[in-house]
Structure formats: structure tokens, C-alpha cells
Amino acid sequence: MRRFVLLIMIMTLVPLSALKAETADEFDPSGFWTGAILKDGSVLPVEIQIDATQGGYQATSRFPDWYFYFPSRPETVRLTPDGLVIEDLLAGDAVMELEPRFEQLIGAVGDDGRRIHLKRSPAPPKPLIQSTPTSFRSKDGTLISGTITLPQFGGQTAGIVMVRGRGCVVGLNGKARFFAQYGIAVLTYDKRGAGKSEGNCETFTFGQLTDDAIAAHAHLASQSKVDNQRVGFMGESAGAWTIQAATEKLKQNPNASQAAFLVTWIGPSTSIIQQQISSAATYGESIGLSKERQRLLSEVSQIIADSSLSDDDAFAKLDAIRSLAEAEGWLNEGFGPDDIPRARDEMSNLWLRRFEYDPADFLGSLGSLPYLAVFGAKDPIVPLAENIEALRDAGTDVEIVVLEESGHGYDFDESELELPSGRAFWLFEGPDTGFTTSTLEFLRARGFV
């Protein structure tokens, strides 16, 4: 009886404005919706916030499985006699019919068999994290722009300085927000010359990027909410060399805050020149080049690194390979913009001339420093066997994780798979959770989470 009376009391408190719409014409879609997109037995969770605008509505979608990425741009919402349409949602327009009694939306996305089901839900609380723009100066005075993402609970936390891979790239904060939710402070930053950072992307050197990472580490360690004894590095792809060199350099300064751990994702443990030569065959094969053309890819790195050649002789050899690659249509696939010169005066600015490093001595002196290396078994850029071999005798706390289905990236492309029973199964695109799962387990086991 008590339960019955309580229900009556709650029902009488519901305002008339919150009662369900009985027809699509009366339907106001504003609010928060949760549900899923489905195809061939696979489910992709989705959260959608719909807001009223002047003259209509717009939707902002978020896919929780894509936890690295920012919310999508606002999508246009159109009301129809039967329900509503969200334009350009993932794979096409989401055309949904309103189920009026329980106010749910059911329909299709695009024309490839995807279904969608949404229902009203309470908006989730904001994550207990805070992202704040920041900046710091590198050793040469260059101002580097970044973001510090802090968990908003507990006392001092461990910290991660995230260092991105090759190229003129900005700091991405999707990963920062992810790790901050687990209680870790994260600093991301734009490479010098990229985003809001000072400097020149076309001329920065490996030494400068190493100094930038050291300055970033000191900056994060100086924050009042960060335990300066528990700040480590995470390097992606070529960023692995940067954090190896930065940690090695920090060891030479006992007065500096030291790296507490290292995490590399698809990052080499061999030298820069060895990686460039070794990946020529695996990468060349992945883009469909013949064995002879794979040999030319490797030869480019060898020519650039050959100190016995004059720049004139080296350029003549490289120019012949570049002209051949251009004529055959694989120049842009085979080489980055600073891999091979188009003119003689570009020789000094080639990536392999600005980037020289071998982590062998550093890895041999790791000692008990925690080190996690996550590789993709299908990575054509960082060949698996030799990079694992380089870590075989490194330190006493080295953990190696190999993700069998990953390449040089974190995402699975969409594809149709077959279950053991022979039934079709749709794999939605998204990150390989092996990267984050193994990293959290590694950090948690060592007291950083």
C-alpha cells in the first residue's frame, strides 16, 4: 500500500508539459537521447543531444566507443509527419519514425542496412575533469602551446606527457580526457610550428623536439595537483624516439624531475635509420610495390645516411629515384614531403638529416624504469620482430603487448566479418581497445592509476 501511494504522489507532481506527445506533429525532440546503430548483429552505442535553434533543431552526436575523439559537428534535424531526420549521421541520414506512446525513435541510417533506435534519457553528468589551456618555453625560448587535463577529485595525481608522432601536428585531447577520467593528469601540446606553438615545422630538429618534451615534463610536474615524482611519458609512433631521448637526457640531470614511466604506442625501439630501411619492404609491399621498387625505397634512406657521398652526388641519385617514382605514380604514396628532395637546396632539410637517434644505449640502461611497448602485428611502418628483439634485454620492468589485428594506427576500419558459424558480423570502425586497456593495466599495476 505504501508503494502504491508513493507512485500516485510522484505521478501527480509531473507537469503537463512533460507528458508524452501523442502525435509527431506535437513532438518536441529537444533533449538527450541514447540508443544504438545496429547492423548485421553488431551494435554501436550512440548519444545525441538535440537542441532547439532559431527556426529548427540541431543534433550533436557522440559515440562512446570512439572515446578518443571529439563530438561530431552539429547535424541538422528535420521534423517530418512521422518522426524526424538527422542529416549526415555517421553513414548517411538517420530517418526515424516516432513511436508516440513511449516517445522512442526507430528507423534506418543510410541505405546499407543500418538500423537506429533512440530513447529519451537523462543527460549524463559531466566528467570530473577539467581541461585548461597552458603554455611553456622550451630550452631555446620557443613558446609551446598545450592543454592540461586534470581529474577533479582526490589529491595529487600521477601525470602523463603525451608526445605525438612525425609531422607538423597539434596535441589531441581525446586521449587526455580518457586517461584523466581514470585519475591521471595529462599534458598535450602542439609541436613547435603547429597550432598555437611558435617555431617552424619545416626545420625543427630531433634535438629541439626532445628539448620540447623535457620542458613539457617539467611543466606538468610543476603543477600543484600533480605528484612530480610520478610523471611519465607516452609517445606515439615517432614520438617514441622523442620520449626515449628525453628520458635519457633527463637522467643526466639528477636535479631535474625524472620520467616515472614510459609508454609507447606503435613506436620503434630500433634506431631511426634502421626503422626507415627496415620498413621500406613492409611498407612498400603494403602499398603494392614490386620487390625492386621496395629496394628503391630502402635505397633512399641509405643514400641520405651515407656520409661518404657529397650532397651533389646524393642528390643526383635521389633525384633519379624521385623522377622514376613520380613517372610511375607512387611518389606521394612512397615518400613524405621531407623524405626525398625536389631540389638540391632541400638536402639539408630532409627528415633523415634532421632526425638521428639510436635508443640502444638508453634501452640497455633502463634498469627498473617501467616501460610498456604496444605494437600492432600488422604494422608496416614499425616491423614487429626486430623491434621486439631490441627490447629483449632492456630493463627489468619492460612489458610488451602485441595487438594481432592492428597496424600503424589505433582504429579498425569498417568491414564485414564472418563468425565461426558462418553468419555475417559487421565490425563498426573504432579504436582497438587493446591500446587503452593494456596501458591502464600497466599503470594501475605500478600505482599510477
Coordinates of C-alpha atoms in Angstrom, one line a residue:
M1 CA 0.0 0.0 0.0
R2 CA 2.8 2.4 0.8
R3 CA 4.4 1.8 -2.6
F4 CA 1.1 2.5 -4.3
V5 CA 0.6 5.8 -2.5
L6 CA 4.2 6.9 -3.3
L7 CA 3.7 6.2 -7.0
I8 CA 0.5 8.3 -7.0
M9 CA 2.3 11.1 -5.3
I10 CA 5.1 11.1 -7.9
M11 CA 2.7 10.9 -10.8
T12 CA 0.7 14.0 -9.5
L13 CA 3.9 16.0 -9.5
V14 CA 4.7 15.5 -13.2
P15 CA 3.9 18.8 -15.0
L16 CA 1.6 18.7 -18.0
S17 CA 4.4 20.0 -20.2
A18 CA 6.3 16.7 -19.6
L19 CA 3.6 14.4 -20.8
K20 CA 4.3 12.3 -23.9
A21 CA 3.3 13.7 -27.3
E22 CA 0.6 11.7 -28.9
T23 CA 1.4 12.6 -32.5
A24 CA 4.5 13.5 -34.4
D25 CA 3.1 17.0 -35.1
E26 CA 3.2 17.7 -31.4
F27 CA 6.6 16.2 -30.9
D28 CA 9.4 18.3 -29.4
P29 CA 12.7 16.4 -29.9
S30 CA 14.8 18.7 -27.6
G31 CA 16.8 16.8 -25.0
F32 CA 19.2 14.0 -24.6
W33 CA 18.8 10.6 -26.4
T34 CA 20.6 7.4 -26.1
G35 CA 20.5 4.3 -28.2
A36 CA 22.4 2.4 -30.8
I37 CA 23.1 1.9 -34.5
L38 CA 22.8 -1.7 -35.5
K39 CA 24.0 -3.7 -38.5
D40 CA 24.4 -7.5 -39.0
G41 CA 24.5 -8.4 -35.3
S42 CA 26.8 -5.5 -34.3
V43 CA 25.9 -2.6 -32.1
L44 CA 27.4 0.9 -32.0
P45 CA 26.2 2.9 -28.9
V46 CA 25.3 6.5 -29.6
E47 CA 24.3 9.5 -27.5
I48 CA 22.6 12.5 -29.1
Q49 CA 21.9 15.9 -27.7
I50 CA 19.1 17.7 -29.7
D51 CA 18.8 21.5 -29.1
A52 CA 16.3 24.0 -30.5
T53 CA 17.7 26.7 -32.8
Q54 CA 16.1 29.6 -34.4
G55 CA 13.7 28.1 -36.8
G56 CA 14.5 24.4 -36.1
Y57 CA 16.7 21.9 -34.3
Q58 CA 20.3 20.6 -34.4
A59 CA 21.8 17.4 -33.0
T60 CA 25.3 16.8 -31.6
S61 CA 26.2 13.1 -31.6
R62 CA 28.7 11.2 -29.6
F63 CA 29.8 7.6 -30.0
P64 CA 31.1 6.3 -26.6
D65 CA 33.1 3.6 -28.3
W66 CA 35.1 6.3 -30.0
Y67 CA 36.4 7.7 -26.8
F68 CA 39.5 9.3 -28.4
Y69 CA 37.5 11.7 -30.5
F70 CA 35.7 14.9 -30.0
P71 CA 31.9 15.1 -30.5
S72 CA 30.9 15.5 -34.1
R73 CA 29.9 18.8 -35.7
P74 CA 26.2 19.7 -35.2
E75 CA 23.9 17.9 -37.5
T76 CA 20.7 19.4 -39.0
V77 CA 17.4 17.9 -37.6
R78 CA 14.3 18.0 -39.8
L79 CA 10.9 17.1 -38.4
T80 CA 8.6 15.0 -40.6
P81 CA 5.0 14.0 -40.4
D82 CA 6.1 10.6 -39.0
G83 CA 9.2 11.5 -36.9
L84 CA 12.4 13.2 -37.7
V85 CA 15.6 13.1 -39.8
I86 CA 19.1 13.7 -38.5
E87 CA 21.2 14.6 -41.6
D88 CA 24.6 13.0 -42.2
L89 CA 24.8 10.9 -39.1
L90 CA 27.7 8.5 -39.5
A91 CA 26.9 6.8 -42.8
G92 CA 24.0 8.9 -44.1
D93 CA 20.8 10.5 -43.0
A94 CA 19.1 8.9 -40.0
V95 CA 15.4 8.7 -40.9
M96 CA 13.4 7.8 -37.8
E97 CA 9.7 7.2 -37.1
L98 CA 8.3 8.4 -33.8
E99 CA 6.7 5.7 -31.5
P100 CA 4.4 8.1 -29.7
R101 CA 3.3 6.1 -26.6
F102 CA 6.9 5.7 -25.2
E103 CA 8.4 8.5 -27.3
Q104 CA 11.1 6.5 -29.0
L105 CA 12.7 6.9 -32.4
I106 CA 13.2 3.9 -34.7
G107 CA 14.5 3.9 -38.2
A108 CA 17.4 3.5 -40.6
V109 CA 20.8 5.2 -41.2
G110 CA 21.8 5.5 -44.8
D111 CA 20.9 2.8 -47.3
D112 CA 23.3 -0.1 -46.3
G113 CA 21.1 -1.8 -43.8
R114 CA 22.0 0.1 -40.6
R115 CA 19.1 0.5 -38.1
I116 CA 18.8 3.0 -35.3
H117 CA 16.9 3.1 -32.1
L118 CA 16.9 6.1 -29.7
K119 CA 15.1 6.8 -26.5
R120 CA 15.0 9.8 -24.2
S121 CA 17.4 9.6 -21.2
P122 CA 18.7 11.8 -18.5
A123 CA 21.8 13.7 -19.7
P124 CA 24.9 12.2 -18.1
P125 CA 26.8 14.2 -15.5
K126 CA 29.8 16.0 -16.8
P127 CA 33.1 14.0 -16.3
L128 CA 35.0 15.1 -13.3
I129 CA 37.8 16.5 -15.4
Q130 CA 38.9 20.0 -16.4
S131 CA 40.9 21.0 -19.4
T132 CA 42.9 24.2 -19.3
P133 CA 45.0 25.9 -22.0
T134 CA 48.6 26.3 -21.0
S135 CA 52.0 27.2 -22.4
F136 CA 55.6 26.8 -21.5
R137 CA 59.0 27.7 -23.0
S138 CA 61.5 25.2 -24.4
K139 CA 65.2 25.3 -23.8
D140 CA 65.7 27.7 -26.8
G141 CA 62.9 30.0 -25.6
T142 CA 60.3 28.8 -28.1
L143 CA 56.8 29.1 -26.7
I144 CA 54.9 25.8 -26.8
S145 CA 51.1 25.8 -26.5
G146 CA 49.3 23.0 -24.9
T147 CA 46.4 21.8 -22.7
I148 CA 46.5 20.3 -19.2
T149 CA 43.6 18.0 -18.4
L150 CA 43.2 17.3 -14.7
P151 CA 40.9 14.9 -12.8
Q152 CA 38.7 16.9 -10.4
F153 CA 38.9 14.6 -7.4
G154 CA 41.3 13.3 -4.8
G155 CA 44.7 14.7 -4.0
Q156 CA 47.8 14.8 -6.2
T157 CA 47.8 12.6 -9.2
A158 CA 50.3 10.9 -11.5
G159 CA 50.8 12.6 -14.9
I160 CA 51.4 11.8 -18.5
V161 CA 53.1 14.0 -21.1
M162 CA 51.7 12.8 -24.5
V163 CA 54.1 13.2 -27.4
R164 CA 52.7 12.8 -30.9
G165 CA 54.4 11.2 -33.9
R166 CA 56.0 12.5 -37.0
G167 CA 54.9 15.6 -38.8
C168 CA 53.5 19.1 -38.1
V169 CA 50.8 18.0 -35.7
V170 CA 48.8 19.5 -32.8
G171 CA 48.0 18.0 -29.5
L172 CA 44.8 16.0 -29.5
N173 CA 42.8 16.0 -26.2
G174 CA 40.5 13.0 -26.7
K175 CA 43.1 10.6 -25.2
A176 CA 43.8 13.2 -22.5
R177 CA 40.2 13.2 -21.4
F178 CA 40.0 9.5 -21.4
F179 CA 43.0 9.0 -19.1
A180 CA 42.0 11.9 -16.9
Q181 CA 38.8 10.1 -16.1
Y182 CA 40.9 7.4 -14.6
G183 CA 42.7 9.9 -12.3
I184 CA 45.8 10.8 -14.3
A185 CA 46.8 14.4 -15.2
V186 CA 47.7 14.7 -18.9
L187 CA 49.6 17.4 -20.8
T188 CA 49.2 17.5 -24.6
Y189 CA 50.9 20.1 -26.7
D190 CA 51.2 21.4 -30.3
K191 CA 54.5 20.6 -31.9
R192 CA 56.7 23.7 -32.5
G193 CA 55.4 25.4 -35.6
A194 CA 52.0 23.7 -35.4
G195 CA 48.7 25.0 -33.9
K196 CA 49.5 27.8 -31.5
S197 CA 53.1 26.9 -30.8
E198 CA 56.0 29.1 -32.0
G199 CA 58.7 27.7 -34.3
N200 CA 59.0 26.2 -37.8
C201 CA 57.6 22.8 -38.7
E202 CA 59.8 22.5 -41.8
T203 CA 63.1 23.0 -40.0
F204 CA 62.7 21.7 -36.4
T205 CA 65.2 19.1 -35.4
F206 CA 65.1 15.9 -33.3
G207 CA 67.1 17.7 -30.6
Q208 CA 64.6 20.5 -30.5
L209 CA 61.6 18.2 -30.2
T210 CA 63.5 16.3 -27.4
D211 CA 64.0 19.6 -25.5
D212 CA 60.3 20.4 -26.0
A213 CA 59.3 17.1 -24.4
I214 CA 61.7 17.8 -21.5
A215 CA 60.1 21.2 -21.0
A216 CA 56.7 19.7 -21.1
H217 CA 57.6 17.2 -18.5
A218 CA 58.9 19.9 -16.2
H219 CA 55.8 22.0 -16.8
L220 CA 53.4 19.2 -15.9
A221 CA 55.5 18.1 -12.9
S222 CA 55.3 21.7 -11.5
Q223 CA 51.5 21.7 -11.3
S224 CA 50.2 21.8 -7.7
K225 CA 47.8 18.9 -8.3
V226 CA 50.5 16.7 -9.8
D227 CA 52.9 14.5 -8.0
N228 CA 56.2 15.4 -9.6
Q229 CA 57.7 12.0 -8.7
R230 CA 55.0 10.2 -10.8
V231 CA 55.1 12.0 -14.2
G232 CA 55.9 9.8 -17.2
F233 CA 55.8 10.0 -21.0
M234 CA 53.6 8.4 -23.6
G235 CA 54.9 8.5 -27.2
E236 CA 53.0 7.6 -30.4
S237 CA 54.9 6.3 -33.4
A238 CA 58.0 8.5 -33.9
G239 CA 57.2 10.1 -30.6
A240 CA 58.7 7.0 -29.0
W241 CA 62.1 8.2 -30.1
T242 CA 61.4 11.6 -28.6
I243 CA 60.5 10.3 -25.2
Q244 CA 63.4 7.8 -25.2
A245 CA 65.8 10.6 -25.9
A246 CA 64.1 13.0 -23.4
T247 CA 64.2 10.4 -20.6
E248 CA 67.9 9.6 -21.4
K249 CA 68.7 13.3 -21.3
L250 CA 66.8 13.8 -18.0
K251 CA 68.9 11.0 -16.4
Q252 CA 72.0 13.2 -17.0
N253 CA 70.5 15.9 -14.8
P254 CA 69.9 14.5 -11.3
N255 CA 68.3 17.8 -10.2
A256 CA 65.5 17.5 -12.8
S257 CA 62.2 15.7 -12.2
Q258 CA 62.8 12.3 -13.8
A259 CA 60.4 10.3 -16.0
A260 CA 58.5 7.8 -13.8
F261 CA 57.5 5.5 -16.7
L262 CA 57.4 5.3 -20.5
V263 CA 54.6 4.1 -22.7
T264 CA 55.0 3.7 -26.4
W265 CA 52.2 3.0 -28.9
I266 CA 53.3 1.7 -32.3
G267 CA 56.6 3.2 -31.5
P268 CA 60.1 2.0 -32.7
S269 CA 62.7 0.6 -30.3
T270 CA 65.3 0.5 -33.1
S271 CA 67.3 3.4 -34.5
I272 CA 65.7 6.0 -36.8
I273 CA 67.8 4.9 -39.8
Q274 CA 67.2 1.2 -39.2
Q275 CA 63.5 1.7 -38.9
Q276 CA 63.5 3.7 -42.2
I277 CA 65.4 1.0 -44.0
S278 CA 63.6 -2.0 -42.5
S279 CA 60.1 -0.6 -43.1
A280 CA 60.9 0.0 -46.8
A281 CA 60.0 -3.6 -47.7
T282 CA 57.0 -4.0 -45.4
Y283 CA 55.5 -0.6 -46.2
G284 CA 56.3 -0.9 -49.9
E285 CA 54.5 -4.2 -50.0
S286 CA 51.5 -2.7 -48.2
I287 CA 51.1 -0.1 -51.0
G288 CA 51.6 -2.7 -53.7
L289 CA 55.1 -2.0 -54.9
S290 CA 57.3 -4.7 -56.5
K291 CA 60.4 -6.1 -54.8
E292 CA 62.6 -3.9 -57.0
R293 CA 60.6 -0.7 -56.0
Q294 CA 60.8 -1.7 -52.4
R295 CA 64.5 -1.9 -52.8
L296 CA 64.5 1.7 -54.1
L297 CA 62.5 2.8 -51.1
S298 CA 65.2 1.4 -48.8
E299 CA 68.0 2.8 -51.0
V300 CA 66.7 6.3 -50.5
S301 CA 67.4 6.1 -46.7
Q302 CA 70.8 4.5 -47.3
I303 CA 71.8 7.3 -49.7
I304 CA 70.7 10.1 -47.3
A305 CA 72.6 8.5 -44.4
D306 CA 75.8 7.7 -46.4
S307 CA 78.3 10.3 -45.1
S308 CA 80.8 9.3 -47.8
L309 CA 78.6 10.9 -50.5
S310 CA 78.7 14.6 -51.3
D311 CA 75.4 16.4 -51.3
D312 CA 75.7 16.8 -55.1
D313 CA 76.2 13.0 -55.6
A314 CA 73.5 12.1 -53.1
F315 CA 71.0 14.5 -54.7
A316 CA 71.7 13.1 -58.2
K317 CA 71.0 9.5 -57.0
L318 CA 67.9 10.6 -55.1
D319 CA 66.6 12.8 -58.0
A320 CA 66.7 9.8 -60.3
I321 CA 64.6 7.7 -57.9
R322 CA 62.2 10.6 -57.3
S323 CA 61.7 11.1 -61.1
L324 CA 61.1 7.3 -61.5
A325 CA 58.6 7.2 -58.6
E326 CA 56.8 10.3 -60.0
A327 CA 56.6 8.8 -63.5
E328 CA 55.2 5.5 -62.2
G329 CA 52.7 7.3 -59.9
W330 CA 53.9 6.1 -56.5
L331 CA 55.9 9.1 -55.4
N332 CA 53.3 10.5 -52.9
E333 CA 52.5 7.1 -51.6
G334 CA 56.1 6.1 -51.1
F335 CA 57.5 9.3 -49.7
G336 CA 56.6 12.1 -47.3
P337 CA 57.2 15.7 -48.3
D338 CA 60.6 15.8 -46.5
D339 CA 61.7 12.3 -47.3
I340 CA 63.2 12.9 -50.7
P341 CA 64.4 16.2 -52.3
R342 CA 62.9 18.0 -55.3
A343 CA 65.8 20.4 -55.4
R344 CA 69.5 20.4 -54.4
D345 CA 69.0 23.0 -51.7
E346 CA 66.5 20.8 -49.9
M347 CA 69.2 18.2 -49.0
S348 CA 70.0 19.7 -45.6
N349 CA 66.3 19.8 -44.6
L350 CA 65.5 16.2 -45.3
W351 CA 63.9 14.4 -42.4
L352 CA 66.7 11.9 -42.0
R353 CA 69.2 14.7 -41.9
R354 CA 67.3 16.5 -39.1
F355 CA 66.5 13.3 -37.2
E356 CA 69.2 10.9 -36.0
Y357 CA 68.8 8.8 -32.9
D358 CA 69.6 5.3 -31.7
P359 CA 67.9 4.2 -28.4
A360 CA 70.1 1.2 -27.9
D361 CA 72.2 2.6 -25.2
F362 CA 69.2 4.1 -23.4
L363 CA 67.3 0.8 -23.6
G364 CA 70.3 -1.0 -22.2
S365 CA 70.3 1.2 -19.2
L366 CA 66.6 1.2 -18.4
G367 CA 67.1 -0.6 -15.1
S368 CA 63.8 -0.8 -13.2
L369 CA 62.1 2.1 -15.1
P370 CA 58.6 0.8 -16.1
Y371 CA 58.3 0.6 -19.8
L372 CA 55.3 -0.5 -21.9
A373 CA 55.5 -1.0 -25.6
V374 CA 52.3 -1.7 -27.5
F375 CA 52.8 -2.9 -31.1
G376 CA 50.5 -3.8 -34.0
A377 CA 51.3 -7.2 -35.5
K378 CA 50.2 -5.8 -38.9
D379 CA 52.2 -2.6 -38.7
P380 CA 54.1 -2.0 -42.0
I381 CA 55.9 1.0 -40.5
V382 CA 57.3 -0.5 -37.3
P383 CA 58.3 -4.1 -38.2
L384 CA 57.4 -6.3 -35.3
A385 CA 60.2 -8.8 -34.9
E386 CA 63.2 -6.5 -34.8
N387 CA 61.5 -4.0 -32.5
I388 CA 60.6 -6.7 -30.0
E389 CA 64.2 -8.1 -30.3
A390 CA 65.6 -4.6 -29.4
L391 CA 63.6 -4.7 -26.1
R392 CA 64.6 -8.3 -25.2
D393 CA 67.4 -7.4 -22.8
A394 CA 66.1 -3.9 -21.9
G395 CA 65.5 -3.3 -18.2
T396 CA 63.8 -5.4 -15.5
D397 CA 60.2 -3.9 -15.9
V398 CA 59.6 -4.0 -19.6
E399 CA 56.1 -5.1 -20.8
I400 CA 55.4 -5.9 -24.5
V401 CA 51.9 -6.1 -25.8
V402 CA 51.2 -7.2 -29.4
L403 CA 47.8 -6.5 -30.9
E404 CA 47.3 -9.1 -33.6
E405 CA 44.8 -7.1 -35.7
S406 CA 46.3 -3.7 -35.5
G407 CA 48.5 -1.9 -38.0
H408 CA 50.2 1.5 -37.7
G409 CA 47.2 3.2 -36.1
Y410 CA 44.6 2.6 -33.4
D411 CA 41.5 2.2 -35.5
F412 CA 39.7 -0.7 -37.2
D413 CA 38.1 0.2 -40.5
E414 CA 34.5 -0.9 -41.1
S415 CA 34.2 -4.4 -42.6
E416 CA 32.0 -7.4 -42.8
L417 CA 33.4 -10.4 -40.9
E418 CA 32.3 -14.0 -40.6
L419 CA 31.6 -15.7 -37.3
P420 CA 32.7 -19.4 -36.9
S421 CA 29.1 -20.4 -37.6
G422 CA 29.3 -18.7 -41.0
R423 CA 26.9 -15.9 -40.0
A424 CA 27.8 -12.4 -41.1
F425 CA 29.0 -9.9 -38.5
W426 CA 29.6 -6.2 -39.0
L427 CA 32.6 -4.5 -37.5
F428 CA 32.0 -0.8 -36.9
E429 CA 35.0 1.4 -37.2
G430 CA 36.6 2.5 -33.9
P431 CA 39.8 2.2 -31.8
D432 CA 41.4 -1.0 -30.8
T433 CA 40.7 -1.1 -27.1
G434 CA 43.9 -3.1 -26.6
F435 CA 45.9 0.1 -26.5
T436 CA 44.0 1.7 -23.7
T437 CA 43.3 -1.5 -21.8
S438 CA 46.9 -2.6 -21.7
T439 CA 48.1 0.9 -20.8
L440 CA 45.6 1.3 -17.9
E441 CA 46.5 -2.2 -16.6
F442 CA 50.2 -1.4 -16.8
L443 CA 49.8 1.9 -15.0
R444 CA 47.4 0.5 -12.4
A445 CA 49.8 -2.4 -11.5
R446 CA 52.5 0.1 -10.8
G447 CA 50.4 2.5 -8.7
F448 CA 50.0 5.3 -11.2
V449 CA 46.2 4.9 -11.6

